[in-house]
């Protein structure tokens, strides 16, 4: 999101773009829900969707209460945090830009939160997760202020993250890493090696990929934050680089899968390749050339694809691959800006800096590296503290028998024929 | 929908907003289809989707033929009805605003119709339903003219209903009440008490919730009917109040479910809480403060959640909770405008009136109460007359053996393994 | 798509419309995926979705590499082909219109490609399909230049195809005809007559219909290519005629099904009726009156409905009806412009010509007929050559045992309980 908030010149054309983008970005929640519920086993399919609902309800509520204010508030700020606009309201004269921006930022905040839910799937207690949703906002909103708030130290250094490779995906992916590690693997996950478990519903997972794919066009191009003046040109470029990156990432996924499985095309490999490419391109979407986007997406897809077996080798169990897709590919995406960003521009998006490959030297690359380190360190530290504290009140890990029965039955009272729950229930009853 | 039709100043920026909103609102049909088919038993899953298709085909056709004309026609009007624009056409000079408005209103009309299909699920004859779809337009289009047509008596009194809490949802919910009551409960519905029956596909129901949720942002903010001048500021506010209300309603649903089920989180409770909040906020979406929206949504969610067991206690069988979610929550939503509406504004949306809590006294509240009574009474009366008449030609209730076999098999020839239809067919064959 | 590329006056309002339309049109890929995967048997449900993914990845990549350039390139052109803009890039001064147009055209190109995948379902080798996706771009991009490129001979003759009835759907449908004929019918397809096989997931197929339906509004109205000046009026009309056509087509589908099945309402008949109507109206969407659109859609629906048993009678096996829905209905749609197109206009869309029924004589009808013949002939010839060549490298037909096992297992390693694959595997193993 390029434009500092409350640019007085935000026009209704810009607002149309921003609001419409927000509406489309929110459809990505449907995509995440479908993808995650398609990846997990059938006995947890509904539970993961419910976690996505809770992410909006609780995550949205707290973002309105304090998240937006900690990112962009105007009452007080230092380079690391802002205050103000708690329980956001605005008078009718100025509500246009404030409310448009809030909705857009909200759609980003809920995305960052939802990323984590996938990595916690199939073994996280639902009430503990609700509590985490309430406080998780703080993981996202503080570093979003660093890079997008007018007070932020990363912004002052010239760091760039237009569509949130760093502030959304690297934050979410790092958070996912800590959460997956703290929860430990699902029962029996690695008893027969580290091969991926079968997906409950591959069709739903692919549907989720589709919805995320198209939504991402708004995620990237909406981040240019308007269409007036020269902005529409960058919005158009951001759309093209986003879709182009996915060609590279999808190609990577197909090749990776063909080699890995000796001739088959695995669903999750293709999904990871495409999503990894989208994660990696979105940060600098408006600053790349179309062919560079293909390359960046190809490499981003590789990070996602190769990362998944790596974390399984570490016995960090991430049922949907969120750490690799959002974390690793985002790390690459933040750095790619420092390599490829084009300094010449009409909007001063890069403040005169250029990437290493464009003759800008190492300054921008260094700043981007610093930003990535800051995002990851913050997210890992704070997520650990939050989950550690929550675990004192409500154990974050489900009990073993609940996990075996599945969260759909245990948390939501859903009996599904053919999933073997009835038999498992009898077996447990006889103890 | 704020703007009287054929404001000569409707710009292409406004048209972009209105048309894009219409496209998004139509995606709510997908949401209703998913939600309803997820709630019913598997043997009726396809049938309810087909009813949603028919709602568009027949409901849309009649809305074009006479519905739009009875709401907004310019040939003749009195405070209760308008005539003109039947089989709508327009010459190229004036077609811009006329066609934009028609498409937007059409998306509202089909929503009102679709609400009823859920309450009639699993026992309504398909041909009777087709006939009802053809004439149902009249239930919606007359009262829409009362509140939105320049001739309408409710409009003249100053009643407000920006996004259709009354004209869409209260109308639809009241219609649903009559339809569910006239059809009677499903066979065996209350033989083991009034607990909800299991949902056929909770995942699909949650997907439907998601699609309705994001579509609702366009439903509310599109109703401001443009972005030019000051309109975009109200469109932005309408978006924020809509999403904020859902935080309140979702929170209500979670708490309600936790208490009711002693520690579980029921899918339908959460869905009802969120949808009830959206129904209740949409009427006054552009006139509330964000915190008020949370409160209004919380209460709207409560109406939806508590209404469902109430109607079951009355033995009125509403498989998806349409009466409570759309009827009760909408009644509250229409009144909430009379309590919370903010009189100060730039668009004269309230004609100088304010809600009770904003120092406007009881006038607006009274008018809103009158509007709610008029909507409900009209809808109940006309729906009764229509279904009573249709029942003379084609019995609206399926025959008992058809209902047991399920409408998917009987009406659409679909055999589904594992739903027990084959066995039921053999049993029937042996009689 | 009305506007020749690189109209210097393309404004940011137009770009907003074009980009937003592109985003919505891409959601039609989700619709095609759902519809196709709902129509095929369960053992191929994932495979067909994967083919839709590959259509984007490979089809999009080649469209960027050379497809767009062969349609609209500026380096060299004759009336049949253009060159230039290979591996498209643009400098920041002119990138606005170029990138907006590219993304819009890309969304059309991927639609044309995806149409074919349905007709090849359940028996096409996945690697052969990937290869076909890479080269299929050439089938679409050359004739798109004939009708939309400033060099195109059909454009010079005055042929009209605003939303791509001809250039997208007739091309795709003709391609589907050749592909289905070359692959031959599925094993055992016609052993028990020509009745349609049961659909794997009718609910998903109906969901796909819904997503295509709403997406089509952007497909048609986006093709007016802007909103500034008088364009918004035609965008609004295109939306209304599109939805109105679907009322006619849906009505046709219901009546056809009722008669054919003696009282039942078949899912695929209704889907074909609605989609056939949308295919037929989209070419002249901005030029018809609303009532004409109902008639055109009714007839388009009839072509789609009656075509399906006709091709089955010819033993050309088209699992989703793509040849009839996209090919036949499109042929009618291209001709309908020559009958109904309204000459009077503000944008000079018809260059002064009118349809036969509007007093324009036979000129436009003749030109439209010529266009249809050119599109179909080209698509049939080139698709044949491509598939014939691919077949030399990788046999396009799956091997018999693979087809019996299903592509989900064979190509993607998915074992699905209850689809009978395990038993089939054992049977094969014992040979």
Coordinates of C-alpha atoms in Angstrom, one line a residue, chain C residues 83-381:
Chain C
X83 CA 3.8 -9.2 -35.3
X84 CA 5.4 -7.4 -32.4
X85 CA 5.0 -7.1 -28.6
X86 CA 6.5 -10.5 -28.1
X87 CA 7.2 -11.1 -24.4
X88 CA 5.3 -8.0 -23.8
X89 CA 6.8 -5.1 -22.0
X90 CA 6.1 -1.3 -22.0
X91 CA 7.7 1.8 -20.7
X92 CA 6.1 3.6 -17.9
X93 CA 4.7 6.4 -20.0
X94 CA 2.5 4.1 -22.1
X95 CA 2.2 1.1 -19.9
X96 CA -1.3 2.0 -18.7
X97 CA -3.4 1.2 -21.7
X98 CA -1.1 -1.5 -23.0
X99 CA -1.1 -3.5 -19.7
X100 CA -4.8 -3.0 -19.1
X101 CA -5.6 -4.2 -22.6
X102 CA -3.2 -7.2 -22.2
X103 CA -4.8 -8.3 -19.0
X104 CA -8.3 -8.1 -20.5
X105 CA -7.3 -10.0 -23.6
X106 CA -5.5 -12.5 -21.5
X107 CA -8.7 -13.2 -19.6
X108 CA -10.4 -13.8 -23.0
X109 CA -7.6 -16.0 -24.3
X110 CA -7.6 -18.3 -21.3
X111 CA -11.4 -18.7 -21.6
X112 CA -11.1 -19.8 -25.2
X113 CA -8.5 -22.4 -24.2
X114 CA -10.5 -23.7 -21.2
X115 CA -13.6 -24.4 -23.3
X116 CA -11.7 -27.2 -25.0
X117 CA -10.6 -29.0 -21.8
X118 CA -14.2 -30.0 -21.1
X119 CA -14.7 -31.8 -24.4
X120 CA -11.4 -33.7 -23.9
X121 CA -12.3 -34.8 -20.3
X122 CA -11.9 -38.3 -18.9
X123 CA -9.6 -39.7 -21.7
X124 CA -6.9 -37.2 -22.7
X125 CA -3.4 -37.8 -21.6
X126 CA -2.3 -35.1 -19.2
X127 CA 1.1 -34.5 -20.6
X128 CA -0.3 -34.3 -24.1
X129 CA -2.8 -31.8 -22.8
X130 CA 0.0 -29.7 -21.3
X131 CA 1.7 -29.6 -24.6
X132 CA -1.6 -28.6 -26.3
X133 CA -2.1 -25.8 -23.7
X134 CA 1.3 -24.4 -24.8
X135 CA 0.4 -24.2 -28.5
X136 CA -3.3 -23.7 -28.3
X137 CA -2.8 -20.0 -27.9
X138 CA -2.2 -19.8 -31.7
X139 CA -5.7 -21.1 -32.3
X140 CA -7.2 -18.1 -30.5
X141 CA -4.9 -15.3 -31.1
X142 CA -4.7 -15.1 -34.9
X143 CA -8.5 -14.8 -35.5
X144 CA -8.9 -12.5 -32.6
X145 CA -6.6 -10.2 -34.6
X146 CA -8.9 -10.5 -37.6
X147 CA -11.9 -9.1 -35.8
X148 CA -10.3 -6.8 -33.1
X149 CA -6.9 -5.8 -34.5
X150 CA -6.7 -2.6 -36.5
X151 CA -5.2 -4.7 -39.3
X152 CA -7.9 -7.4 -39.3
X153 CA -9.7 -8.2 -42.6
X154 CA -13.0 -9.0 -40.7
X155 CA -12.8 -5.7 -38.9
X156 CA -12.3 -3.9 -42.2
X157 CA -15.3 -5.6 -43.6
X158 CA -17.4 -4.3 -40.7
X159 CA -17.9 -7.6 -38.8
X160 CA -18.9 -7.2 -35.2
X161 CA -18.1 -9.3 -32.2
X162 CA -18.1 -7.2 -29.1
X163 CA -17.9 -9.8 -26.3
X164 CA -16.4 -12.7 -28.3
X165 CA -19.3 -15.0 -29.4
X166 CA -17.2 -15.7 -32.4
X167 CA -13.6 -15.1 -31.5
X168 CA -13.8 -16.8 -28.1
X169 CA -16.7 -19.2 -28.1
X170 CA -17.0 -20.3 -31.7
X171 CA -13.3 -20.7 -31.8
X172 CA -13.3 -22.7 -28.5
X173 CA -16.3 -24.8 -29.5
X174 CA -14.9 -25.7 -32.9
X175 CA -11.7 -26.6 -31.3
X176 CA -13.7 -28.8 -28.9
X177 CA -15.4 -30.5 -31.8
X178 CA -12.1 -31.6 -33.4
X179 CA -10.6 -32.6 -30.1
X180 CA -13.6 -34.7 -29.1
X181 CA -13.7 -36.4 -32.5
X182 CA -10.0 -37.1 -32.6
X183 CA -9.9 -38.6 -29.1
X184 CA -12.9 -40.8 -29.7
X185 CA -15.6 -41.6 -27.1
X186 CA -14.8 -42.7 -23.6
X187 CA -14.6 -46.5 -23.1
X188 CA -18.1 -47.9 -23.0
X189 CA -19.7 -44.5 -23.5
X190 CA -22.3 -45.6 -26.0
X191 CA -22.7 -49.2 -25.0
X192 CA -26.0 -48.5 -23.4
X193 CA -27.3 -45.9 -25.8
X194 CA -26.6 -42.2 -26.0
X195 CA -28.2 -41.0 -22.8
X196 CA -26.0 -38.8 -20.8
X197 CA -23.8 -40.5 -18.1
X198 CA -24.5 -39.5 -14.6
X199 CA -22.7 -36.4 -13.3
X200 CA -20.2 -36.9 -10.6
X201 CA -21.2 -33.8 -8.6
X202 CA -24.4 -32.0 -9.8
X203 CA -24.0 -29.5 -7.0
X204 CA -20.6 -28.5 -8.1
X205 CA -21.8 -28.2 -11.7
X206 CA -24.6 -25.8 -10.6
X207 CA -22.1 -23.8 -8.6
X208 CA -20.0 -23.5 -11.7
X209 CA -23.0 -22.3 -13.6
X210 CA -23.6 -19.6 -11.1
X211 CA -20.0 -18.4 -11.2
X212 CA -20.0 -18.3 -15.0
X213 CA -23.3 -16.5 -15.0
X214 CA -22.2 -13.5 -12.9
X215 CA -18.8 -13.5 -14.5
X216 CA -20.5 -13.2 -17.8
X217 CA -21.8 -9.8 -16.9
X218 CA -18.2 -8.5 -16.8
X219 CA -17.4 -10.5 -19.9
X220 CA -20.0 -8.7 -21.9
X221 CA -20.0 -5.2 -20.3
X222 CA -16.2 -5.1 -19.9
X223 CA -16.0 -5.7 -23.7
X224 CA -17.4 -2.2 -24.3
X225 CA -13.9 -1.4 -23.0
X226 CA -14.6 1.6 -20.8
X227 CA -17.1 3.9 -19.2
X228 CA -16.0 7.4 -20.3
X229 CA -18.0 9.4 -22.7
X230 CA -20.9 7.4 -23.9
X231 CA -19.3 4.1 -23.3
X232 CA -20.9 3.6 -19.9
X233 CA -24.4 3.6 -21.5
X234 CA -23.4 0.7 -23.7
X235 CA -21.8 -1.1 -20.8
X236 CA -25.0 -0.8 -18.9
X237 CA -27.0 -2.1 -21.9
X238 CA -24.6 -4.9 -22.4
X239 CA -25.2 -6.0 -18.7
X240 CA -28.9 -5.9 -19.1
X241 CA -29.0 -7.8 -22.4
X242 CA -26.7 -10.4 -21.0
X243 CA -28.8 -11.2 -17.9
X244 CA -32.0 -11.0 -20.0
X245 CA -30.7 -13.5 -22.5
X246 CA -30.2 -15.9 -19.7
X247 CA -33.8 -15.6 -18.7
X248 CA -34.7 -16.8 -22.3
X249 CA -32.1 -19.6 -22.2
X250 CA -33.0 -20.8 -18.8
X251 CA -36.7 -20.9 -19.8
X252 CA -35.7 -22.9 -22.9
X253 CA -33.7 -25.3 -20.8
X254 CA -36.5 -25.9 -18.4
X255 CA -39.1 -26.5 -21.1
X256 CA -36.7 -28.7 -23.1
X257 CA -36.0 -30.8 -20.1
X258 CA -39.6 -31.1 -19.0
X259 CA -40.6 -32.4 -22.5
X260 CA -37.5 -34.6 -23.0
X261 CA -37.7 -36.4 -19.6
X262 CA -41.5 -36.3 -19.4
X263 CA -41.8 -34.2 -16.3
X264 CA -38.3 -34.0 -14.7
X265 CA -35.9 -31.1 -14.7
X266 CA -32.5 -32.3 -15.8
X267 CA -29.5 -30.4 -14.4
X268 CA -27.4 -30.4 -17.6
X269 CA -30.3 -29.3 -19.7
X270 CA -30.8 -26.2 -17.6
X271 CA -27.1 -25.5 -17.5
X272 CA -26.8 -25.8 -21.2
X273 CA -29.8 -23.6 -21.8
X274 CA -28.5 -20.8 -19.6
X275 CA -24.9 -21.0 -20.9
X276 CA -26.0 -21.3 -24.5
X277 CA -28.0 -18.1 -24.1
X278 CA -25.0 -16.3 -22.6
X279 CA -22.7 -17.5 -25.4
X280 CA -25.1 -16.3 -28.1
X281 CA -25.8 -12.8 -26.6
X282 CA -22.3 -11.8 -25.8
X283 CA -21.2 -10.9 -29.3
X284 CA -23.7 -8.2 -29.9
X285 CA -24.5 -7.5 -26.2
X286 CA -24.3 -3.7 -26.5
X287 CA -26.4 -3.6 -29.7
X288 CA -29.6 -5.4 -28.8
X289 CA -32.8 -4.3 -27.1
X290 CA -33.6 -6.1 -23.9
X291 CA -36.5 -8.1 -25.4
X292 CA -34.4 -9.1 -28.4
X293 CA -31.9 -10.4 -25.9
X294 CA -34.5 -12.7 -24.4
X295 CA -35.4 -14.1 -27.8
X296 CA -31.7 -14.5 -28.9
X297 CA -31.0 -16.2 -25.6
X298 CA -34.0 -18.5 -26.0
X299 CA -32.8 -19.6 -29.4
X300 CA -29.2 -19.9 -28.2
X301 CA -30.4 -22.1 -25.4
X302 CA -32.2 -24.2 -27.9
X303 CA -29.0 -24.7 -30.0
X304 CA -27.2 -25.8 -26.9
X305 CA -29.9 -28.2 -25.7
X306 CA -30.7 -29.8 -29.1
X307 CA -27.0 -30.0 -30.1
X308 CA -26.0 -32.2 -27.2
X309 CA -28.0 -35.3 -28.3
X310 CA -27.2 -34.6 -31.9
X311 CA -23.4 -34.9 -31.3
X312 CA -24.1 -38.0 -29.2
X313 CA -26.0 -39.4 -32.1
X314 CA -22.9 -38.8 -34.2
X315 CA -20.9 -40.6 -31.5
X316 CA -18.8 -37.5 -30.8
X317 CA -18.4 -37.7 -27.1
X318 CA -18.4 -34.3 -25.4
X319 CA -18.7 -34.9 -21.6
X320 CA -19.7 -31.4 -20.8
X321 CA -21.5 -30.3 -24.0
X322 CA -18.9 -27.8 -24.9
X323 CA -19.4 -28.2 -28.7
X324 CA -23.1 -27.3 -28.5
X325 CA -23.0 -24.7 -25.7
X326 CA -20.0 -22.8 -27.1
X327 CA -19.9 -23.8 -30.8
X328 CA -23.5 -24.0 -32.0
X329 CA -24.9 -21.3 -29.7
X330 CA -21.9 -19.0 -30.8
X331 CA -22.6 -19.6 -34.4
X332 CA -26.1 -18.4 -33.8
X333 CA -24.8 -15.5 -31.8
X334 CA -22.6 -14.3 -34.5
X335 CA -25.4 -14.4 -37.0
X336 CA -27.9 -12.8 -34.6
X337 CA -25.8 -9.6 -34.8
X338 CA -26.4 -9.5 -38.5
X339 CA -30.2 -9.8 -37.8
X340 CA -30.7 -7.6 -34.8
X341 CA -27.8 -5.1 -34.5
X342 CA -29.0 -1.6 -34.1
X343 CA -27.3 0.9 -36.4
X344 CA -28.1 4.1 -34.6
X345 CA -25.5 4.6 -31.9
X346 CA -23.2 7.0 -30.2
X347 CA -20.0 5.1 -30.4
X348 CA -20.0 4.0 -34.0
X349 CA -19.8 0.4 -32.9
X350 CA -21.4 -0.9 -36.2
X351 CA -19.8 1.6 -38.5
X352 CA -23.2 2.7 -39.8
X353 CA -24.3 -0.9 -40.7
X354 CA -27.6 -2.3 -39.3
X355 CA -28.9 -5.8 -39.0
X356 CA -31.4 -7.3 -41.5
X357 CA -34.4 -6.7 -39.1
X358 CA -33.3 -3.1 -38.6
X359 CA -33.4 -2.2 -42.3
X360 CA -29.7 -2.7 -42.9
X361 CA -30.3 -5.3 -45.6
X362 CA -28.1 -8.4 -46.0
X363 CA -24.7 -6.8 -45.9
X364 CA -24.0 -7.1 -42.2
X365 CA -25.6 -10.6 -42.0
X366 CA -23.4 -11.7 -44.9
X367 CA -20.3 -10.4 -43.2
X368 CA -21.2 -12.0 -40.0
X369 CA -21.8 -15.3 -41.8
X370 CA -18.4 -15.0 -43.4
X371 CA -16.8 -14.3 -40.0
X372 CA -18.4 -17.4 -38.5
X373 CA -17.2 -19.6 -41.3
X374 CA -13.7 -18.2 -41.1
X375 CA -13.6 -18.7 -37.3
X376 CA -14.9 -22.2 -37.5
X377 CA -12.7 -23.3 -40.4
X378 CA -9.5 -21.9 -38.9
X379 CA -10.2 -23.4 -35.5
X380 CA -11.0 -26.8 -36.9
X381 CA -8.0 -26.9 -39.2

